[in-house]
Coordinates of C-alpha atoms and ligand atoms in Angstrom, one line a residue:
X1 CA 0.0 0.0 0.0
X2 CA 1.1 3.5 -0.7
X3 CA 1.2 5.9 2.3
X4 CA -1.4 8.6 2.1
X5 CA 1.0 11.5 1.8
X6 CA 2.2 10.0 -1.5
X7 CA -1.2 10.3 -3.1
X8 CA -2.0 13.6 -1.7
X9 CA -1.5 15.1 -5.1
X10 CA -4.9 13.5 -5.9
X11 CA -6.6 16.3 -3.9
X12 CA -4.8 19.0 -5.8
X13 CA -5.4 17.2 -9.1
X14 CA -9.1 17.2 -8.3
X15 CA -9.1 21.0 -7.9
X16 CA -6.8 21.8 -10.7
X17 CA -7.1 25.2 -12.3
X18 CA -8.6 24.2 -15.6
X19 CA -11.4 22.2 -13.8
X20 CA -11.9 25.4 -11.7
X21 CA -12.2 27.6 -14.8
X22 CA -14.7 25.3 -16.5
X23 CA -16.8 25.0 -13.3
X24 CA -17.0 28.7 -13.1
X25 CA -17.8 29.1 -16.8
X26 CA -20.7 26.7 -16.3
X27 CA -21.9 28.2 -13.0
X28 CA -21.7 31.7 -14.4
X29 CA -23.7 30.7 -17.5
X30 CA -20.9 31.5 -20.0
X31 CA -21.3 27.9 -21.3
X32 CA -23.9 25.3 -20.8
X33 CA -21.7 22.5 -21.9
X34 CA -18.0 22.3 -23.0
X35 CA -16.1 21.2 -26.0
X36 CA -12.4 20.4 -26.0
X37 CA -10.1 18.8 -28.6
X38 CA -6.9 16.8 -28.9
X39 CA -5.0 18.1 -31.9
X40 CA -2.0 16.0 -32.7
X41 CA 0.2 16.7 -35.6
X42 CA 0.4 13.4 -37.5
X43 CA 4.2 13.4 -37.8
X44 CA 5.0 10.7 -35.3
X45 CA 3.5 8.2 -32.8
X46 CA 1.9 9.4 -29.6
X47 CA 4.0 9.3 -26.4
X48 CA 3.2 9.5 -22.7
X49 CA 3.2 13.3 -22.8
X50 CA 0.4 13.1 -25.3
X51 CA -1.4 10.8 -22.9
X52 CA -1.4 13.5 -20.4
X53 CA -3.1 15.9 -22.8
X54 CA -5.5 13.1 -24.0
X55 CA -6.6 12.2 -20.5
X56 CA -7.1 15.9 -19.7
X57 CA -9.1 16.8 -22.8
X58 CA -11.2 13.7 -23.1
X59 CA -11.4 13.4 -19.3
X60 CA -12.9 16.9 -18.9
X61 CA -15.4 16.3 -21.7
X62 CA -16.6 13.2 -20.0
X63 CA -16.7 14.8 -16.6
X64 CA -18.7 17.8 -17.7
X65 CA -20.9 15.9 -20.1
X66 CA -19.4 17.7 -23.1
X67 CA -17.5 16.5 -26.1
X68 CA -13.9 16.2 -27.1
X69 CA -12.8 16.2 -30.8
X70 CA -9.9 14.4 -32.3
X71 CA -8.3 16.8 -34.8
X72 CA -5.4 15.9 -37.0
X73 CA -3.3 19.1 -37.2
X74 CA -2.2 18.4 -40.8
X75 CA -1.5 22.0 -42.0
X76 CA 2.1 21.2 -42.9
X77 CA 2.0 19.1 -46.2
X78 CA 5.7 18.0 -46.0
X79 CA 5.8 15.9 -42.8
X80 CA 2.6 14.0 -42.4
X81 CA 1.8 10.4 -43.0
X82 CA -1.2 8.1 -42.9
X83 CA 0.7 5.5 -40.9
X84 CA 0.8 8.1 -38.1
X85 CA -2.9 9.1 -38.5
X86 CA -3.9 5.4 -38.0
X87 CA -1.6 4.8 -35.1
X88 CA -2.9 8.0 -33.3
X89 CA -6.5 6.7 -33.6
X90 CA -5.6 3.3 -32.3
X91 CA -3.7 4.6 -29.4
X92 CA -6.4 6.9 -28.2
X93 CA -9.0 4.1 -28.4
X94 CA -6.7 1.8 -26.5
X95 CA -6.3 4.5 -23.8
X96 CA -10.1 4.2 -23.4
X97 CA -11.4 7.4 -25.1
X98 CA -13.8 8.0 -27.9
X99 CA -14.2 11.0 -30.1
X100 CA -17.6 9.8 -31.4
X101 CA -18.5 11.8 -34.5
X102 CA -15.9 14.5 -33.7
X103 CA -13.1 13.5 -36.0
X104 CA -11.6 16.4 -38.0
X105 CA -8.6 17.2 -40.1
X106 CA -7.3 20.7 -40.2
X107 CA -6.9 20.3 -43.9
X108 CA -10.6 20.0 -44.3
X109 CA -10.8 23.7 -43.3
X110 CA -8.4 25.1 -45.9
X111 CA -11.2 26.8 -47.9
X112 CA -12.7 28.3 -44.7
X113 CA -9.3 29.5 -43.6
X114 CA -8.7 31.0 -46.9
X115 CA -12.0 32.9 -46.5
X116 CA -10.8 34.2 -43.1
X117 CA -7.6 35.4 -44.6
X118 CA -9.5 37.3 -47.3
X119 CA -11.7 38.8 -44.6
X120 CA -8.6 40.1 -42.7
X121 CA -7.2 41.6 -46.0
X122 CA -10.5 43.4 -46.6
X123 CA -10.4 44.7 -43.0
X124 CA -6.9 46.1 -43.7
X125 CA -5.5 43.6 -41.2
X126 CA -3.3 41.5 -43.5
X127 CA -1.0 42.1 -46.4
X128 CA 1.1 40.2 -48.9
X129 CA 4.8 40.7 -48.3
X130 CA 7.7 39.7 -50.6
X131 CA 10.5 39.9 -48.1
X132 CA 12.5 36.7 -47.9
X133 CA 12.4 34.7 -44.7
X134 CA 15.9 36.0 -43.9
X135 CA 14.9 39.6 -44.6
X136 CA 11.8 39.2 -42.3
X137 CA 14.1 37.9 -39.7
X138 CA 16.6 40.8 -40.1
X139 CA 13.7 43.4 -40.1
X140 CA 12.4 42.0 -36.8
X141 CA 14.3 44.2 -34.4
X142 CA 14.5 43.2 -30.7
X143 CA 12.0 43.2 -27.9
X144 CA 12.9 46.8 -27.0
X145 CA 13.4 48.1 -30.6
X146 CA 10.6 48.0 -33.1
X147 CA 10.7 46.1 -36.4
X148 CA 11.5 47.9 -39.6
X149 CA 8.2 48.0 -41.6
X150 CA 8.1 45.8 -44.7
X151 CA 8.0 47.9 -48.0
X152 CA 4.7 46.2 -48.8
X153 CA 3.0 46.9 -45.4
X154 CA 0.9 49.8 -46.7
X155 CA -0.6 48.2 -49.8
X156 CA -4.3 48.7 -50.3
X157 CA -6.8 46.0 -49.5
X158 CA -7.6 45.6 -53.2
X159 CA -4.0 45.2 -54.2
X160 CA -3.5 42.6 -51.4
X161 CA -6.5 40.7 -52.6
X162 CA -5.0 40.5 -56.1
X163 CA -1.6 39.5 -54.8
X164 CA -3.1 36.9 -52.5
X165 CA -5.0 35.5 -55.4
X166 CA -1.7 35.2 -57.3
X167 CA -0.1 33.4 -54.4
X168 CA -3.1 31.0 -54.4
X169 CA -2.9 30.5 -58.2
X170 CA 0.8 29.4 -58.0
X171 CA 2.2 32.5 -59.7
X172 CA 4.9 32.9 -57.1
X173 CA 7.6 30.4 -56.2
X174 CA 8.2 29.2 -52.7
X175 CA 9.6 32.0 -50.5
X176 CA 8.6 34.8 -52.9
X177 CA 5.5 35.9 -51.1
X178 CA 3.8 35.4 -47.8
X179 CA 0.6 36.7 -46.2
X180 CA 1.2 38.6 -43.0
X181 CA -1.1 40.0 -40.3
X182 CA -0.8 43.7 -39.8
X183 CA -0.7 44.3 -36.1
X184 CA 2.0 46.1 -34.1
X185 CA 5.7 46.4 -35.1
X186 CA 6.6 47.8 -31.7
X187 CA 4.9 45.1 -29.6
X188 CA 7.2 43.6 -26.9
X189 CA 5.6 40.3 -27.9
X190 CA 7.5 39.3 -31.1
X191 CA 4.5 37.1 -32.2
X192 CA 2.5 40.3 -32.6
X193 CA 4.9 41.9 -35.0
X194 CA 3.1 41.1 -38.2
X195 CA 3.3 37.3 -38.0
X196 CA 3.2 35.2 -41.2
X197 CA -0.3 33.7 -41.8
X198 CA 0.3 31.9 -45.1
X199 CA 3.3 30.6 -47.0
X200 CA 3.8 28.9 -50.4
X201 CA 4.6 25.2 -50.4
X202 CA 4.4 23.4 -53.8
X203 CA 4.1 20.1 -52.1
X204 CA 1.3 17.4 -52.4
X205 CA -0.7 17.1 -49.3
X206 CA -1.8 13.6 -48.1
X207 CA -5.4 14.8 -47.8
X208 CA -5.9 17.7 -50.2
X209 CA -3.5 16.6 -52.9
X210 CA -2.4 19.5 -55.2
X211 CA -5.5 21.7 -54.5
X212 CA -3.5 24.1 -52.6
X213 CA 0.0 25.6 -52.9
X214 CA -0.5 28.1 -50.1
X215 CA -0.6 26.6 -46.6
X216 CA -1.7 28.4 -43.3
X217 CA 0.8 28.7 -40.5
X218 CA 0.0 26.9 -37.3
X219 CA -0.7 30.1 -35.3
X220 CA -3.3 31.2 -37.8
X221 CA -4.9 27.8 -38.4
X222 CA -5.2 26.6 -34.9
X223 CA -7.5 29.3 -33.4
X224 CA -9.7 29.1 -36.5
X225 CA -10.0 25.3 -36.2
X226 CA -11.0 25.7 -32.6
X227 CA -13.6 28.3 -33.6
X228 CA -15.0 26.3 -36.5
X229 CA -15.6 23.4 -34.1
X230 CA -17.0 25.6 -31.4
X231 CA -14.4 24.5 -28.9
X232 CA -15.0 26.3 -25.6
X233 CA -11.7 25.5 -23.9
X234 CA -8.6 25.1 -26.1
X235 CA -6.1 23.5 -23.8
X236 CA -2.4 23.5 -24.9
X237 CA 1.0 23.4 -23.3
X238 CA 2.8 26.4 -21.7
X239 CA 5.1 27.3 -24.6
X240 CA 1.9 28.6 -26.4
X241 CA 1.3 31.2 -23.6
X242 CA 3.2 33.9 -25.7
X243 CA 1.1 33.0 -28.7
X244 CA -2.2 33.7 -26.8
X245 CA -2.3 37.5 -27.6
X246 CA -2.3 36.6 -31.3
X247 CA -4.9 33.8 -30.7
X248 CA -7.2 36.4 -29.1
X249 CA -6.4 39.1 -31.7
X250 CA -7.5 36.7 -34.5
X251 CA -10.6 35.5 -32.8
X252 CA -11.6 39.0 -31.9
X253 CA -11.1 40.5 -35.3
X254 CA -13.0 37.7 -37.1
X255 CA -15.7 37.6 -34.5
X256 CA -18.4 38.5 -37.1
X257 CA -17.5 35.5 -39.3
X258 CA -16.6 32.9 -36.7
X259 CA -19.2 30.7 -35.0
X260 CA -17.6 30.7 -31.6
X261 CA -15.0 32.4 -29.4
X262 CA -12.8 29.7 -27.9
X263 CA -10.5 30.4 -25.0
X264 CA -6.9 29.2 -24.9
X265 CA -5.6 27.8 -21.6
X266 CA -2.1 26.6 -21.1
X267 CA -0.7 23.9 -18.8
X268 CA 2.7 22.4 -18.1
X269 CA 3.8 19.6 -20.4
X270 CA 4.9 16.3 -18.9
X271 CA 8.6 15.6 -18.7
X272 CA 9.8 12.3 -17.3
X273 CA 13.2 11.3 -15.9
X274 CA 15.4 8.9 -18.0
X275 CA 13.0 9.6 -20.9
X276 CA 13.2 11.6 -24.2
X277 CA 9.8 12.9 -25.3
X278 CA 10.4 15.0 -28.4
X279 CA 8.9 13.3 -31.5
X280 CA 11.9 14.4 -33.5
X281 CA 14.3 12.6 -31.2
X282 CA 12.1 9.5 -30.9
X283 CA 12.1 9.3 -34.7
X284 CA 15.9 9.5 -34.6
X285 CA 16.0 6.6 -32.1
X286 CA 14.0 4.6 -34.5
X287 CA 15.8 5.6 -37.7
X288 CA 19.3 5.1 -36.2
X289 CA 18.4 1.7 -35.0
X290 CA 18.8 2.3 -31.2
X291 CA 15.5 0.6 -30.8
X292 CA 13.6 -1.8 -33.0
X293 CA 10.7 0.6 -33.9
X294 CA 8.2 3.1 -32.5
X295 CA 6.7 0.2 -30.6
X296 CA 9.9 -1.1 -29.1
X297 CA 9.0 -1.8 -25.4
X298 CA 11.7 0.7 -24.3
X299 CA 10.1 3.6 -26.1
X300 CA 7.9 6.1 -24.2
X301 CA 5.3 5.8 -26.9
X302 CA 1.8 4.5 -26.2
X303 CA 2.4 1.6 -28.6
X304 CA 5.7 0.9 -26.9
X305 CA 4.1 0.9 -23.5
X306 CA 1.3 -1.4 -24.8
X307 CA 3.9 -3.9 -26.1
X308 CA 5.8 -3.6 -22.8
X309 CA 2.6 -4.7 -21.0
X310 CA 1.5 -1.4 -19.4
X311 CA -2.3 -1.0 -19.0
X312 CA -4.5 1.8 -20.1
X313 CA -5.9 2.0 -16.6
X314 CA -2.5 2.5 -15.1
X315 CA -1.5 5.2 -17.6
X316 CA -4.8 7.0 -16.9
X317 CA -4.2 6.7 -13.2
X318 CA -0.7 8.1 -13.6
X319 CA -2.1 11.1 -15.5
X320 CA -4.5 11.7 -12.7
X321 CA -1.8 11.5 -10.0
X322 CA 0.5 14.0 -11.7
X323 CA -2.2 16.6 -11.9
X324 CA -2.3 19.7 -14.0
X325 CA -0.2 22.8 -13.2
X326 CA 1.3 25.9 -14.7
X327 CA 4.9 25.0 -13.7
X328 CA 7.2 22.9 -15.9
X329 CA 8.9 20.2 -13.9
X330 CA 10.5 16.8 -14.3
X331 CA 8.3 13.8 -13.1
X332 CA 10.1 10.8 -11.7
X333 CA 9.5 7.8 -14.0
X334 CA 9.4 5.7 -10.9
X335 CA 5.9 7.2 -10.3
X336 CA 4.7 5.8 -13.6
X337 CA 6.2 2.4 -12.8
X338 CA 4.5 2.5 -9.4
X339 CA 1.1 3.1 -11.1
X340 CA 1.8 0.2 -13.4
X341 CA 2.7 -2.2 -10.5
X342 CA -0.3 -1.0 -8.5
X343 CA -2.7 -2.0 -11.3
X344 CA -0.9 -5.2 -12.4
X345 CA -0.8 -6.4 -8.7
X346 CA -4.5 -6.4 -8.7
X347 CA -5.1 -7.8 -12.1
X348 CA -2.2 -10.1 -13.1
X349 CA -2.4 -13.8 -12.6
X350 CA 0.7 -15.3 -10.9
X351 CA 2.8 -18.1 -12.3
X352 CA 6.2 -19.6 -11.8
X353 CA 9.2 -19.2 -14.0
X354 CA 12.9 -19.6 -13.4
X355 CA 15.2 -17.2 -15.2
X356 CA 18.7 -18.2 -13.9
X357 CA 18.2 -22.0 -13.4
X358 CA 20.0 -24.3 -11.0
X359 CA 19.2 -28.0 -11.0
X360 CA 17.8 -29.5 -7.8
X361 CA 17.3 -33.2 -7.2
X362 CA 14.9 -34.4 -4.4
X363 CA 16.5 -37.7 -3.5
X364 CA 13.7 -39.2 -1.5
X365 CA 11.1 -38.4 -4.2
X366 CA 10.1 -41.4 -6.4
X367 CA 11.9 -41.5 -9.7
X368 CA 8.8 -41.6 -12.0
X369 CA 6.3 -39.8 -9.9
X370 CA 4.6 -36.6 -11.1
X371 CA 2.0 -34.8 -8.9
X372 CA -0.2 -32.0 -10.2
X373 CA -0.5 -29.6 -7.3
X374 CA -3.0 -26.8 -6.8
X375 CA -1.7 -23.2 -7.1
X376 CA -3.7 -20.0 -6.6
X377 CA -3.8 -17.8 -9.6
X378 CA -3.9 -14.5 -7.7
X379 CA -3.7 -14.3 -3.9
X380 CA -5.0 -10.7 -4.3
X381 CA -8.1 -11.9 -6.1
X382 CA -9.9 -14.9 -4.6
X383 CA -12.1 -15.1 -7.8
X384 CA -9.1 -15.8 -10.0
X385 CA -9.2 -19.5 -9.2
X386 CA -6.4 -22.1 -9.2
X387 CA -4.4 -24.1 -11.7
X388 CA -2.3 -27.3 -11.6
X389 CA 1.5 -27.3 -11.6
X390 CA 3.5 -30.4 -12.1
X391 CA 5.9 -31.5 -9.4
X392 CA 8.7 -34.1 -9.8
X393 CA 12.0 -35.4 -8.5
X394 CA 14.1 -32.9 -10.5
X395 CA 13.2 -29.2 -10.4
X396 CA 14.9 -25.9 -11.3
X397 CA 15.3 -23.1 -8.8
X398 CA 17.0 -19.7 -9.2
X399 CA 20.7 -19.8 -8.6
X400 CA 20.6 -16.9 -6.2
X401 CA 18.1 -18.8 -4.0
X402 CA 21.0 -20.9 -2.8
X403 CA 24.2 -19.9 -0.9
X404 CA 26.9 -22.2 0.1
X405 CA 28.0 -20.1 3.1
X406 CA 24.8 -18.4 4.0
X407 CA 24.7 -15.7 6.7
X408 CA 22.0 -16.1 9.4
X409 CA 19.6 -13.7 7.7
X410 CA 19.6 -15.6 4.4
X411 CA 16.2 -17.3 4.5
X412 CA 16.5 -19.3 1.3
X413 CA 18.3 -22.5 0.6
X414 CA 21.8 -23.4 2.1
X415 CA 23.3 -26.7 3.2
X416 CA 21.3 -28.1 6.1
X417 CA 18.5 -25.5 5.8
X418 CA 14.8 -26.0 5.1
X419 CA 12.6 -23.9 2.9
X420 CA 9.2 -24.1 1.4
X421 CA 8.7 -24.7 -2.3
X422 CA 5.8 -22.5 -3.3
X423 CA 2.5 -24.6 -3.5
X424 CA 4.5 -27.8 -2.9
X425 CA 6.6 -29.2 0.0
X426 CA 9.3 -28.3 2.5
X427 CA 12.7 -29.3 1.3
X428 CA 16.0 -29.5 3.2
X429 CA 19.4 -29.2 1.4
X430 CA 21.6 -32.2 2.0
X431 CA 24.5 -31.4 -0.4
X432 CA 25.6 -30.1 -3.8
X433 CA 27.8 -31.0 -6.8
X434 CA 30.4 -28.9 -8.6
X435 CA 31.8 -29.1 -12.1
X436 CA 35.5 -29.1 -12.9
X437 CA 35.6 -25.3 -12.7
X438 CA 34.2 -25.3 -9.2
X439 CA 30.8 -24.0 -10.2
X440 CA 27.9 -25.5 -8.4
X441 CA 25.7 -27.4 -10.8
X442 CA 23.3 -29.5 -8.8
X443 CA 21.7 -29.3 -5.4
X444 CA 20.7 -32.4 -3.4
X445 CA 17.7 -32.2 -1.2
X446 CA 15.1 -34.3 0.7
X447 CA 11.4 -33.4 1.0
X448 CA 8.9 -34.0 3.8
X449 CA 5.9 -35.7 2.2
X450 CA 3.8 -34.5 5.2
X451 CA 4.1 -30.9 4.1
X452 CA 2.2 -31.2 0.8
X453 CA 0.6 -27.9 -0.2
X454 CA 3.2 -26.0 1.9
X455 CA 2.2 -26.4 5.5
X456 CA 3.7 -28.7 8.2
X457 CA 1.2 -30.6 10.3
X458 CA 3.5 -30.4 13.3
X459 CA 3.4 -26.6 13.1
X460 CA 7.0 -26.3 12.2
X461 CA 7.8 -23.0 10.4
X462 CA 10.2 -22.1 7.6
X463 CA 11.2 -18.5 6.9
X464 CA 11.7 -18.7 3.2
X465 CA 9.5 -19.7 0.3
X466 CA 11.1 -20.1 -3.1
X467 CA 9.6 -20.6 -6.6
X468 CA 10.6 -23.5 -8.9
X469 CA 9.6 -25.4 -12.0
X470 CA 9.6 -29.1 -12.7
X471 CA 12.7 -29.7 -14.9
X472 CA 11.0 -32.3 -17.1
X473 CA 7.9 -30.1 -17.7
X474 CA 9.5 -26.7 -18.0
X475 CA 9.0 -24.8 -21.2
X476 CA 12.0 -22.8 -22.4
X477 CA 11.1 -19.4 -23.6
X478 CA 12.8 -16.3 -24.8
X479 CA 12.6 -13.6 -22.1
X480 CA 13.5 -10.0 -22.7
X481 CA 14.5 -8.0 -19.7
X482 CA 14.0 -4.3 -20.3
X483 CA 15.6 -1.5 -18.4
X484 CA 15.5 2.3 -18.8
X485 CA 16.7 3.5 -22.2
X486 CA 18.9 6.3 -20.7
X487 CA 21.3 6.3 -17.8
X488 CA 21.0 10.0 -17.3
X489 CA 18.1 11.4 -15.3
X490 CA 17.5 14.2 -17.8
X491 CA 18.8 13.1 -21.2
X492 CA 17.0 16.3 -22.5
X493 CA 19.2 18.7 -20.5
X494 CA 19.9 21.6 -22.9
X495 CA 23.0 22.7 -20.9
X496 CA 24.6 19.3 -21.3
X497 CA 27.4 19.5 -24.0
X498 CA 27.2 15.7 -24.6
X499 CA 24.8 14.4 -27.2
X500 CA 21.8 12.5 -25.8
X501 CA 23.1 9.4 -27.6
X502 CA 26.0 9.2 -25.2
X503 CA 23.5 8.6 -22.4
X504 CA 21.9 5.6 -24.0
X505 CA 21.9 2.6 -21.5
X506 CA 23.9 -0.2 -23.2
X507 CA 22.0 -2.7 -20.9
X508 CA 18.5 -1.5 -21.7
X509 CA 17.7 -4.9 -23.2
X510 CA 19.0 -8.4 -22.1
X511 CA 17.6 -11.4 -23.8
X512 CA 17.7 -14.7 -21.9
X513 CA 16.1 -18.1 -21.9
X514 CA 13.7 -18.7 -19.0
X515 CA 12.0 -21.9 -17.9
X516 CA 8.3 -21.7 -17.5
X517 CA 5.6 -23.7 -15.8
X518 CA 3.5 -25.4 -18.6
X519 CA 0.4 -23.1 -18.3
X520 CA 2.5 -20.1 -19.3
X521 CA 3.2 -21.6 -22.8
X522 CA -0.6 -21.3 -23.5
X523 CA -0.9 -17.6 -22.9
X524 CA -2.2 -15.6 -25.8
X525 CA 0.0 -12.8 -27.2
X526 CA -0.6 -9.6 -25.1
X527 CA -1.5 -11.5 -21.9
X528 CA 0.0 -10.2 -18.7
X529 CA 1.3 -12.3 -15.8
X530 CA 3.4 -12.0 -12.7
X531 CA 6.3 -14.3 -12.6
X532 CA 6.4 -14.9 -8.8
X533 CA 9.1 -13.0 -7.0
X534 CA 10.6 -11.7 -10.4
X535 CA 8.3 -9.1 -11.8
X536 CA 5.4 -8.5 -14.2
X537 CA 5.7 -9.9 -17.7
X538 CA 3.7 -9.9 -20.9
X539 CA 3.6 -12.4 -23.8
X540 CA 4.9 -10.3 -26.7
X541 CA 2.1 -9.2 -29.0
X542 CA 4.3 -9.6 -32.1
X543 CA 6.7 -12.5 -31.5
X544 CA 5.0 -14.8 -29.0
X545 CA 2.9 -17.7 -30.1
X546 CA 1.1 -20.3 -28.0
X547 CA 3.6 -23.2 -27.7
X548 CA 6.6 -20.8 -28.5
X549 CA 6.3 -18.0 -26.0
X550 CA 8.3 -14.8 -25.9
X551 CA 7.9 -12.7 -22.8
X552 CA 8.8 -9.0 -22.1
X553 CA 9.4 -7.8 -18.6
X554 CA 7.0 -5.0 -18.0
X555 CA 8.4 -3.9 -14.7
X556 CA 10.3 -5.4 -11.8
X557 CA 8.5 -6.0 -8.4
X558 CA 10.6 -3.6 -6.5
X559 CA 8.9 -0.3 -6.1
X560 CA 11.6 2.3 -5.8
X561 CA 9.1 5.1 -5.8
X562 CA 7.5 4.0 -2.5
X563 CA 10.9 3.4 -1.0
X564 CA 12.2 6.8 -2.0
X565 CA 9.1 8.6 -0.8
X566 CA 8.8 6.8 2.6
X567 CA 12.5 7.2 3.3
X568 CA 12.1 11.0 2.8
X569 CA 9.8 11.3 5.8
Ligands
ATP601 P1 6.7 17.1 -29.7 O1 7.3 18.3 -29.1 O2 7.0 15.8 -28.9 O3 7.0 16.9 -31.1 P2 4.2 18.3 -30.1 O4 3.7 19.2 -29.1 O5 4.8 19.0 -31.3 O6 5.2 17.2 -29.5 P3 1.7 17.5 -31.2 O7 1.3 16.4 -32.0 O8 1.6 18.9 -31.7 O9 3.1 17.3 -30.6 O10 0.9 17.4 -29.8 C1 -0.5 17.2 -29.7 C2 -1.0 17.7 -28.4 O11 -0.3 17.0 -27.3 C3 -0.7 19.2 -28.2 O12 -1.9 19.8 -27.7 C4 0.4 19.2 -27.2 O13 0.3 20.4 -26.4 C5 0.2 17.9 -26.4 N1 1.5 17.5 -25.9 C6 2.6 17.2 -26.6 N2 3.6 16.8 -25.8 C7 3.1 16.9 -24.5 C8 3.7 16.7 -23.2 N3 5.0 16.3 -23.1 N4 2.9 16.8 -22.1 C9 1.6 17.2 -22.3 N5 1.0 17.5 -23.5 C10 1.8 17.3 -24.6
MG602 MG1 3.3 20.4 -32.3

């Protein structure tokens, strides 16, 4: 159990500021219902940071009986891909959310956005400018000195309409004309100094083909998309705070033609220790072969986590615990792992597997006898039932469950000591054998037939219980032991002069052969299980097959988050 103080963030999560704003908007009659949206750019797979935004947007809509749209922010023709669009939909559904009929693509609004641009031109609030990107940059000035006006800033509305039509008709090459808003060249906010609204890109778009050769900039497109969809609360991450004055300027100046006046609200993005979150760097990890793909179980992507065995419930719970604030911070990845363990502990069936085997012979057990013993599937869940595990004269145990010269507080197996074999019998170690190199190869034991099931009728106690598998019945399986992908707490650290690649953990994946009790070989791909005393594992969704299992370690049993947090008190 987690001490209360560790989950106290729940209370602040419950009262977080966005929930408060919405509650007030509804109580004050500003809105009767709410509409939010999740607007990914389909240029990569979703990661755990996106999950925070998804849980927030879809979660608020559910809570306030409103709606949450899924909108592909595909305004940039160069970078997007259908593979990403499909993966985004799959991942959101897997997380447990549903956009209903609210699926949109920013590119569906290109005509409406174009109308809005014309409207601004007619109002004298936008102009076509022929400065190059470098010139626009050089003309910008500094926060304390105003920009130099573009020579085309004072064109008439009519002339701008003609020029904009030429841009649209493809009469200019890329970089030879842009449409800019006409706002304030002296504004301390650089985003208000005549930002670019449209640029020319002679690139085929995956949705609109070659219909357009002018494409709206994100800052222009996004507020309009929100307004077209009658979004009430447009929730985004903190770096967009400085863009909000332009968002409001645009919505305000087009109020007559827009169906709604959405409000932008910013919150802090999720950063996790030992984790890279930028889509660009995740793509590099994939392209450079540091991982096997976007769904490599070491990736912080939703599909990577799915393959790793994480559950949607645990990810949603994690997003709830971290809450929503206005301050950027670095969240301990141990908290995510804690949420995973907490859920898997309740839901995962238990089974026995030996990952570093040592042969053990029970000398007083009949040679040809096999007993099928009852084992509880989940001691945390009485409804989970039992299964049969085979027991025989020769079993495998973990090497580190035996010590030749054991200290007093070592409660596992040692010469002359007695332990319980889980679900089976008490055994006592009577000796061992070594090979020519001195390595111990076989343990010799006797068992007490009266202790069948794991209890002694004479009331005698043993301190240790170890897991095991019957050697003749064990199923060998490929087992992948995953660890963190980076050795550095913040591989994203901008002040670090080393490249993030230098912080890759060379031991992030170890593949071994494990020996499983027979039931485990029947698991369907994607099924989760606890290997007793070892950790939570999942039958790999891609590579595992009934009869030829491949298991991924989801997470170890040791909860460093609880330990760290209780030690601090
Ligand atoms: P990246 O910087 O990783 O490329 P992005 O912000 O460009 O991410 P988008 O596809 O534009 O990726 O993101 C879709 C939504 O998810 C946005 O509303 C964005 O604010 C949100 N989001 C992205 N990363 C995080 C994060 N780490 N924490 C919370 N929300 C995030
Ligand atoms: Mg983005």
